[in-house]
Amino acid sequence: MFKKTARIQVEKPSFKLFEGEKWLVIMSLIGFILSAGIAIYILQNGEVILPEGNVKDAFSFNAAIAMFILSLAAILPLSGLSARKRKTFRWLMIAATLYSYGIETIQNFRGFNPRFSREGSIIDTVGGMLFGVVSLIIVILGLLLLVQFFRLKKPFHRPLLIMGIRYAFLSVLVANIAGIWMILLQDRFTGDSGNLIVLHGISFHAMQTLIVPCWLLERVQLKEHSKKMLLHVGSIAWMVAIMIIGNQTALGRSVFEGSVLSIVALILLVVWFGTFITALLHYVKAKSSTRLPSNEIGIERGE
């Protein structure tokens, strides 16, 4: 009798962006489509719907969530989560995203504030409270993913991306704090002119601003030390700027006023932007050097 040997399939970790995250990408596309449709409506009918609705808010919210979900779809394969945990994370995020799209869009088109309605019925109030709970679920999922990326041990397969993701999640943590702050205040404004939505929005965009330069520099022939130094400088400048904006908001002051702190934050954002452009230029140079122009090909052939 021949002995049968059982084949044990070991799941290999994924290191490709977006791999296995079709449904998160679809959720992102839904948000972009909603935003495009709302933009067309605004052009034809304006943005305000009485008594409280403002469809411009729905436009910006859906676009921002769509971009955030697309960023999560890109980096989730690098998280090192098991297939079961990754599936759980994915579907919780999808459910939370669908509810967020729905209540933000429907309530604004009905003329009510989706979070803090003062004109709606008890159903509108309950819907806004549930929106707060869903927002907290998204915050908790983000915190769990932050912890997971900081738990990853060296050597990393894609160290530059992991470094950028870690910085990005620290910025997203600030965005989440601002979101919880708004829930507790039942408003987005602080003091005379502070606006938490500015802090919330800018901090969330670190998922693009701090990760894309890492992706660009992965494809560039530079010393690893130089790449990391450039990314550290840009990311730290971004984070300090975010903290200054948070301080201004906490004091009830607008980040757009001409104060010393606002100017310092602007300078730091310019420093970050300079590192972004540097990474982009190196990437473009690397891509162009791999292609030989057609006129040079003709010269080499003697044409």
GROMACS .gro file of N, CA, C and O in nm, residues 135-220:
model
  344
  135SER      N    1  -1.862   5.617   1.194
  135SER     CA    2  -1.736   5.690   1.187
  135SER      C    3  -1.636   5.636   1.289
  135SER      O    4  -1.516   5.623   1.260
  136LEU      N    5  -1.685   5.602   1.408
  136LEU     CA    6  -1.598   5.544   1.510
  136LEU      C    7  -1.547   5.407   1.468
  136LEU      O    8  -1.432   5.370   1.497
  137ILE      N    9  -1.629   5.330   1.397
  137ILE     CA   10  -1.586   5.200   1.346
  137ILE      C   11  -1.471   5.218   1.247
  137ILE      O   12  -1.371   5.144   1.251
  138ILE      N   13  -1.485   5.317   1.160
  138ILE     CA   14  -1.377   5.346   1.063
  138ILE      C   15  -1.250   5.388   1.136
  138ILE      O   16  -1.139   5.347   1.100
  139VAL      N   17  -1.266   5.468   1.242
  139VAL     CA   18  -1.151   5.511   1.322
  139VAL      C   19  -1.082   5.389   1.385
  139VAL      O   20  -0.959   5.376   1.380
  140ILE      N   21  -1.162   5.299   1.442
  140ILE     CA   22  -1.105   5.181   1.508
  140ILE      C   23  -1.034   5.091   1.407
  140ILE      O   24  -0.923   5.041   1.433
  141LEU      N   25  -1.094   5.073   1.289
  141LEU     CA   26  -1.030   4.993   1.185
  141LEU      C   27  -0.897   5.056   1.143
  141LEU      O   28  -0.798   4.985   1.122
  142GLY      N   29  -0.896   5.188   1.131
  142GLY     CA   30  -0.772   5.257   1.097
  142GLY      C   31  -0.665   5.241   1.203
  142GLY      O   32  -0.546   5.221   1.172
  143LEU      N   33  -0.706   5.246   1.331
  143LEU     CA   34  -0.611   5.228   1.440
  143LEU      C   35  -0.553   5.087   1.441
  143LEU      O   36  -0.433   5.068   1.463
  144LEU      N   37  -0.638   4.988   1.414
  144LEU     CA   38  -0.590   4.851   1.408
  144LEU      C   39  -0.490   4.831   1.296
  144LEU      O   40  -0.389   4.761   1.312
  145LEU      N   41  -0.516   4.895   1.182
  145LEU     CA   42  -0.423   4.883   1.070
  145LEU      C   43  -0.292   4.957   1.099
  145LEU      O   44  -0.184   4.911   1.062
  146LEU      N   45  -0.302   5.071   1.168
  146LEU     CA   46  -0.182   5.144   1.211
  146LEU      C   47  -0.094   5.054   1.298
  146LEU      O   48   0.027   5.043   1.276
  147VAL      N   49  -0.156   4.990   1.399
  147VAL     CA   50  -0.081   4.901   1.488
  147VAL      C   51  -0.018   4.787   1.409
  147VAL      O   52   0.098   4.750   1.432
  148GLN      N   53  -0.093   4.733   1.314
  148GLN     CA   54  -0.042   4.622   1.234
  148GLN      C   55   0.082   4.661   1.155
  148GLN      O   56   0.181   4.587   1.150
  149PHE      N   57   0.081   4.779   1.094
  149PHE     CA   58   0.197   4.822   1.016
  149PHE      C   59   0.318   4.853   1.105
  149PHE      O   60   0.432   4.832   1.063
  150PHE      N   61   0.294   4.900   1.226
  150PHE     CA   62   0.407   4.925   1.316
  150PHE      C   63   0.457   4.795   1.380
  150PHE      O   64   0.567   4.793   1.433
  151ARG      N   65   0.378   4.689   1.373
  151ARG     CA   66   0.421   4.559   1.427
  151ARG      C   67   0.506   4.481   1.327
  151ARG      O   68   0.571   4.383   1.366
  152LEU      N   69   0.503   4.520   1.202
  152LEU     CA   70   0.581   4.449   1.101
  152LEU      C   71   0.730   4.453   1.137
  152LEU      O   72   0.782   4.557   1.175
  153LYS      N   73   0.794   4.341   1.122
  153LYS     CA   74   0.935   4.332   1.160
  153LYS      C   75   1.025   4.330   1.037
  153LYS      O   76   0.988   4.278   0.932
  154LYS      N   77   1.144   4.386   1.053
  154LYS     CA   78   1.241   4.386   0.945
  154LYS      C   79   1.293   4.244   0.924
  154LYS      O   80   1.294   4.163   1.017
  155PRO      N   81   1.340   4.212   0.802
  155PRO     CA   82   1.350   4.301   0.687
  155PRO      C   83   1.216   4.312   0.612
  155PRO      O   84   1.144   4.215   0.599
  156PHE      N   85   1.184   4.433   0.568
  156PHE     CA   86   1.063   4.456   0.491
  156PHE      C   87   1.090   4.426   0.343
  156PHE      O   88   1.199   4.452   0.294
  157HIS      N   89   0.987   4.376   0.276
  157HIS     CA   90   1.001   4.352   0.133
  157HIS      C   91   1.005   4.484   0.056
  157HIS      O   92   1.078   4.497  -0.042
  158ARG      N   93   0.926   4.581   0.101
  158ARG     CA   94   0.922   4.713   0.036
  158ARG      C   95   0.940   4.820   0.145
  158ARG      O   96   0.844   4.885   0.186
  159PRO      N   97   1.063   4.838   0.191
  159PRO     CA   98   1.089   4.923   0.309
  159PRO      C   99   1.049   5.069   0.291
  159PRO      O  100   1.002   5.132   0.387
  160LEU      N  101   1.066   5.126   0.170
  160LEU     CA  102   1.030   5.266   0.151
  160LEU      C  103   0.879   5.286   0.165
  160LEU      O  104   0.834   5.382   0.228
  161LEU      N  105   0.802   5.196   0.106
  161LEU     CA  106   0.657   5.206   0.117
  161LEU      C  107   0.611   5.188   0.261
  161LEU      O  108   0.522   5.260   0.308
  162ILE      N  109   0.669   5.093   0.331
  162ILE     CA  110   0.631   5.071   0.470
  162ILE      C  111   0.660   5.196   0.554
  162ILE      O  112   0.579   5.236   0.639
  163MET      N  113   0.772   5.260   0.529
  163MET     CA  114   0.807   5.381   0.602
  163MET      C  115   0.704   5.492   0.575
  163MET      O  116   0.655   5.558   0.667
  164GLY      N  117   0.669   5.511   0.447
  164GLY     CA  118   0.570   5.612   0.413
  164GLY      C  119   0.433   5.582   0.471
  164GLY      O  120   0.362   5.672   0.516
  165ILE      N  121   0.395   5.454   0.471
  165ILE     CA  122   0.265   5.414   0.526
  165ILE      C  123   0.259   5.444   0.675
  165ILE      O  124   0.157   5.490   0.727
  166ARG      N  125   0.368   5.419   0.745
  166ARG     CA  126   0.369   5.445   0.890
  166ARG      C  127   0.352   5.595   0.918
  166ARG      O  128   0.272   5.633   1.005
  167TYR      N  129   0.424   5.678   0.846
  167TYR     CA  130   0.405   5.823   0.862
  167TYR      C  131   0.262   5.862   0.828
  167TYR      O  132   0.199   5.943   0.898
  168ALA      N  133   0.208   5.805   0.720
  168ALA     CA  134   0.073   5.841   0.675
  168ALA      C  135  -0.031   5.807   0.781
  168ALA      O  136  -0.122   5.885   0.808
  169PHE      N  137  -0.014   5.692   0.845
  169PHE     CA  138  -0.111   5.652   0.947
  169PHE      C  139  -0.103   5.739   1.073
  169PHE      O  140  -0.202   5.757   1.142
  170LEU      N  141   0.015   5.792   1.102
  170LEU     CA  142   0.025   5.887   1.214
  170LEU      C  143  -0.054   6.013   1.182
  170LEU      O  144  -0.122   6.069   1.269
  171SER      N  145  -0.047   6.057   1.057
  171SER     CA  146  -0.126   6.173   1.016
  171SER      C  147  -0.275   6.141   1.018
  171SER      O  148  -0.357   6.223   1.062
  172VAL      N  149  -0.312   6.020   0.974
  172VAL     CA  150  -0.452   5.978   0.977
  172VAL      C  151  -0.503   5.971   1.121
  172VAL      O  152  -0.620   5.999   1.148
  173LEU      N  153  -0.414   5.935   1.214
  173LEU     CA  154  -0.452   5.934   1.356
  173LEU      C  155  -0.497   6.073   1.401
  173LEU      O  156  -0.595   6.088   1.473
  174VAL      N  157  -0.425   6.176   1.356
  174VAL     CA  158  -0.464   6.314   1.386
  174VAL      C  159  -0.601   6.345   1.324
  174VAL      O  160  -0.687   6.408   1.386
  175ALA      N  161  -0.621   6.297   1.200
  175ALA     CA  162  -0.751   6.317   1.134
  175ALA      C  163  -0.863   6.252   1.213
  175ALA      O  164  -0.972   6.308   1.227
  176ASN      N  165  -0.837   6.132   1.265
  176ASN     CA  166  -0.938   6.062   1.344
  176ASN      C  167  -0.970   6.135   1.474
  176ASN      O  168  -1.086   6.140   1.517
  177ILE      N  169  -0.867   6.192   1.537
  177ILE     CA  170  -0.888   6.270   1.659
  177ILE      C  171  -0.978   6.390   1.628
  177ILE      O  172  -1.070   6.422   1.704
  178ALA      N  173  -0.950   6.455   1.514
  178ALA     CA  174  -1.035   6.568   1.474
  178ALA      C  175  -1.178   6.523   1.447
  178ALA      O  176  -1.274   6.594   1.480
  179GLY      N  177  -1.194   6.404   1.388
  179GLY     CA  178  -1.328   6.350   1.363
  179GLY      C  179  -1.404   6.324   1.491
  179GLY      O  180  -1.522   6.358   1.503
  180ILE      N  181  -1.338   6.261   1.589
  180ILE     CA  182  -1.402   6.236   1.718
  180ILE      C  183  -1.435   6.368   1.787
  180ILE      O  184  -1.540   6.382   1.852
  181TRP      N  185  -1.347   6.464   1.774
  181TRP     CA  186  -1.368   6.598   1.831
  181TRP      C  187  -1.497   6.658   1.777
  181TRP      O  188  -1.579   6.715   1.851
  182MET      N  189  -1.518   6.645   1.644
  182MET     CA  190  -1.639   6.699   1.582
  182MET      C  191  -1.764   6.627   1.634
  182MET      O  192  -1.869   6.689   1.655
  183ILE      N  193  -1.752   6.495   1.654
  183ILE     CA  194  -1.866   6.418   1.706
  183ILE      C  195  -1.904   6.467   1.846
  183ILE      O  196  -2.021   6.486   1.878
  184LEU      N  197  -1.803   6.488   1.929
  184LEU     CA  198  -1.828   6.533   2.066
  184LEU      C  199  -1.885   6.674   2.070
  184LEU      O  200  -1.973   6.705   2.151
  185LEU      N  201  -1.834   6.760   1.981
  185LEU     CA  202  -1.883   6.899   1.976
  185LEU      C  203  -2.019   6.909   1.908
  185LEU      O  204  -2.090   7.009   1.924
  186GLN      N  205  -2.053   6.806   1.827
  186GLN     CA  206  -2.171   6.813   1.742
  186GLN      C  207  -2.162   6.932   1.646
  186GLN      O  208  -2.262   6.994   1.610
  187ASP      N  209  -2.038   6.963   1.606
  187ASP     CA  210  -2.014   7.076   1.516
  187ASP      C  211  -1.872   7.064   1.463
  187ASP      O  212  -1.792   6.986   1.514
  188ARG      N  213  -1.840   7.144   1.360
  188ARG     CA  214  -1.705   7.142   1.305
  188ARG      C  215  -1.624   7.266   1.344
  188ARG      O  216  -1.505   7.274   1.313
  189PHE      N  217  -1.686   7.361   1.409
  189PHE     CA  218  -1.620   7.488   1.439
  189PHE      C  219  -1.574   7.496   1.584
  189PHE      O  220  -1.639   7.446   1.675
  190THR      N  221  -1.458   7.561   1.604
  190THR     CA  222  -1.404   7.584   1.739
  190THR      C  223  -1.371   7.732   1.754
  190THR      O  224  -1.315   7.793   1.662
  191GLY      N  225  -1.404   7.788   1.870
  191GLY     CA  226  -1.371   7.928   1.895
  191GLY      C  227  -1.432   8.022   1.794
  191GLY      O  228  -1.543   8.000   1.742
  192ASP      N  229  -1.356   8.129   1.764
  192ASP     CA  230  -1.406   8.232   1.672
  192ASP      C  231  -1.400   8.189   1.527
  192ASP      O  232  -1.492   8.216   1.449
  193SER      N  233  -1.292   8.120   1.486
  193SER     CA  234  -1.277   8.088   1.344
  193SER      C  235  -1.207   7.955   1.317
  193SER      O  236  -1.168   7.927   1.204
  194GLY      N  237  -1.190   7.873   1.421
  194GLY     CA  238  -1.129   7.742   1.400
  194GLY      C  239  -1.225   7.647   1.329
  194GLY      O  240  -1.345   7.648   1.357
  195ASN      N  241  -1.171   7.566   1.237
  195ASN     CA  242  -1.254   7.474   1.159
  195ASN      C  243  -1.188   7.337   1.157
  195ASN      O  244  -1.086   7.317   1.092
  196LEU      N  245  -1.247   7.243   1.231
  196LEU     CA  246  -1.188   7.110   1.243
  196LEU      C  247  -1.186   7.033   1.112
  196LEU      O  248  -1.104   6.944   1.094
  197ILE      N  249  -1.276   7.067   1.020
  197ILE     CA  250  -1.282   6.992   0.894
  197ILE      C  251  -1.154   7.014   0.813
  197ILE      O  252  -1.114   6.928   0.733
  198VAL      N  253  -1.089   7.130   0.830
  198VAL     CA  254  -0.963   7.156   0.760
  198VAL      C  255  -0.855   7.060   0.810
  198VAL      O  256  -0.785   6.995   0.731
  199LEU      N  257  -0.841   7.051   0.943
  199LEU     CA  258  -0.745   6.958   1.003
  199LEU      C  259  -0.777   6.815   0.963
  199LEU      O  260  -0.688   6.737   0.928
  200HIS      N  261  -0.905   6.780   0.971
  200HIS     CA  262  -0.951   6.645   0.939
  200HIS      C  263  -0.916   6.608   0.795
  200HIS      O  264  -0.859   6.500   0.769
  201GLY      N  265  -0.947   6.696   0.701
  201GLY     CA  266  -0.926   6.668   0.559
  201GLY      C  267  -0.779   6.660   0.520
  201GLY      O  268  -0.736   6.565   0.454
  202ILE      N  269  -0.702   6.761   0.563
  202ILE     CA  270  -0.560   6.763   0.527
  202ILE      C  271  -0.488   6.642   0.584
  202ILE      O  272  -0.407   6.577   0.516
  203SER      N  273  -0.517   6.607   0.708
  203SER     CA  274  -0.449   6.494   0.773
  203SER      C  275  -0.479   6.363   0.703
  203SER      O  276  -0.391   6.278   0.689
  204PHE      N  277  -0.602   6.345   0.657
  204PHE     CA  278  -0.639   6.222   0.588
  204PHE      C  279  -0.564   6.206   0.456
  204PHE      O  280  -0.534   6.094   0.412
  205HIS      N  281  -0.533   6.317   0.390
  205HIS     CA  282  -0.470   6.309   0.258
  205HIS      C  283  -0.324   6.265   0.264
  205HIS      O  284  -0.260   6.249   0.161
  206ALA      N  285  -0.273   6.241   0.385
  206ALA     CA  286  -0.139   6.184   0.396
  206ALA      C  287  -0.133   6.046   0.332
  206ALA      O  288  -0.025   5.998   0.295
  207MET      N  289  -0.249   5.979   0.320
  207MET     CA  290  -0.252   5.849   0.254
  207MET      C  291  -0.207   5.858   0.109
  207MET      O  292  -0.167   5.758   0.049
  208GLN      N  293  -0.212   5.976   0.051
  208GLN     CA  294  -0.159   5.997  -0.082
  208GLN      C  295  -0.027   6.076  -0.078
  208GLN      O  296   0.073   6.038  -0.140
  209THR      N  297  -0.025   6.185  -0.002
  209THR     CA  298   0.089   6.277  -0.007
  209THR      C  299   0.218   6.217   0.047
  209THR      O  300   0.328   6.256   0.005
  210LEU      N  301   0.208   6.122   0.141
  210LEU     CA  302   0.328   6.064   0.201
  210LEU      C  303   0.362   5.925   0.147
  210LEU      O  304   0.472   5.876   0.170
  211ILE      N  305   0.268   5.865   0.075
  211ILE     CA  306   0.293   5.731   0.021
  211ILE      C  307   0.337   5.734  -0.125
  211ILE      O  308   0.426   5.659  -0.166
  212VAL      N  309   0.277   5.823  -0.204
  212VAL     CA  310   0.312   5.831  -0.346
  212VAL      C  311   0.462   5.859  -0.368
  212VAL      O  312   0.524   5.794  -0.454
  213PRO      N  313   0.525   5.953  -0.294
  213PRO     CA  314   0.670   5.974  -0.313
  213PRO      C  315   0.752   5.847  -0.287
  213PRO      O  316   0.853   5.823  -0.354
  214CYS      N  317   0.708   5.765  -0.192
  214CYS     CA  318   0.778   5.638  -0.163
  214CYS      C  319   0.768   5.544  -0.282
  214CYS      O  320   0.867   5.479  -0.320
  215TRP      N  321   0.649   5.537  -0.341
  215TRP     CA  322   0.629   5.453  -0.459
  215TRP      C  323   0.716   5.502  -0.575
  215TRP      O  324   0.773   5.421  -0.649
  216LEU      N  325   0.727   5.632  -0.591
  216LEU     CA  326   0.810   5.688  -0.698
  216LEU      C  327   0.958   5.654  -0.677
  216LEU      O  328   1.026   5.610  -0.771
  217LEU      N  329   1.005   5.671  -0.554
  217LEU     CA  330   1.148   5.650  -0.526
  217LEU      C  331   1.187   5.503  -0.528
  217LEU      O  332   1.305   5.471  -0.543
  218GLU      N  333   1.090   5.413  -0.514
  218GLU     CA  334   1.119   5.271  -0.529
  218GLU      C  335   1.175   5.239  -0.668
  218GLU      O  336   1.252   5.145  -0.684
  219ARG      N  337   1.138   5.320  -0.765
  219ARG     CA  338   1.173   5.295  -0.904
  219ARG      C  339   1.289   5.379  -0.953
  219ARG      O  340   1.312   5.392  -1.073
  220VAL      N  341   1.360   5.438  -0.859
  220VAL     CA  342   1.469   5.531  -0.892
  220VAL      C  343   1.602   5.472  -0.846
  220VAL      O  344   1.611   5.414  -0.737
   0.00000   0.00000   0.00000
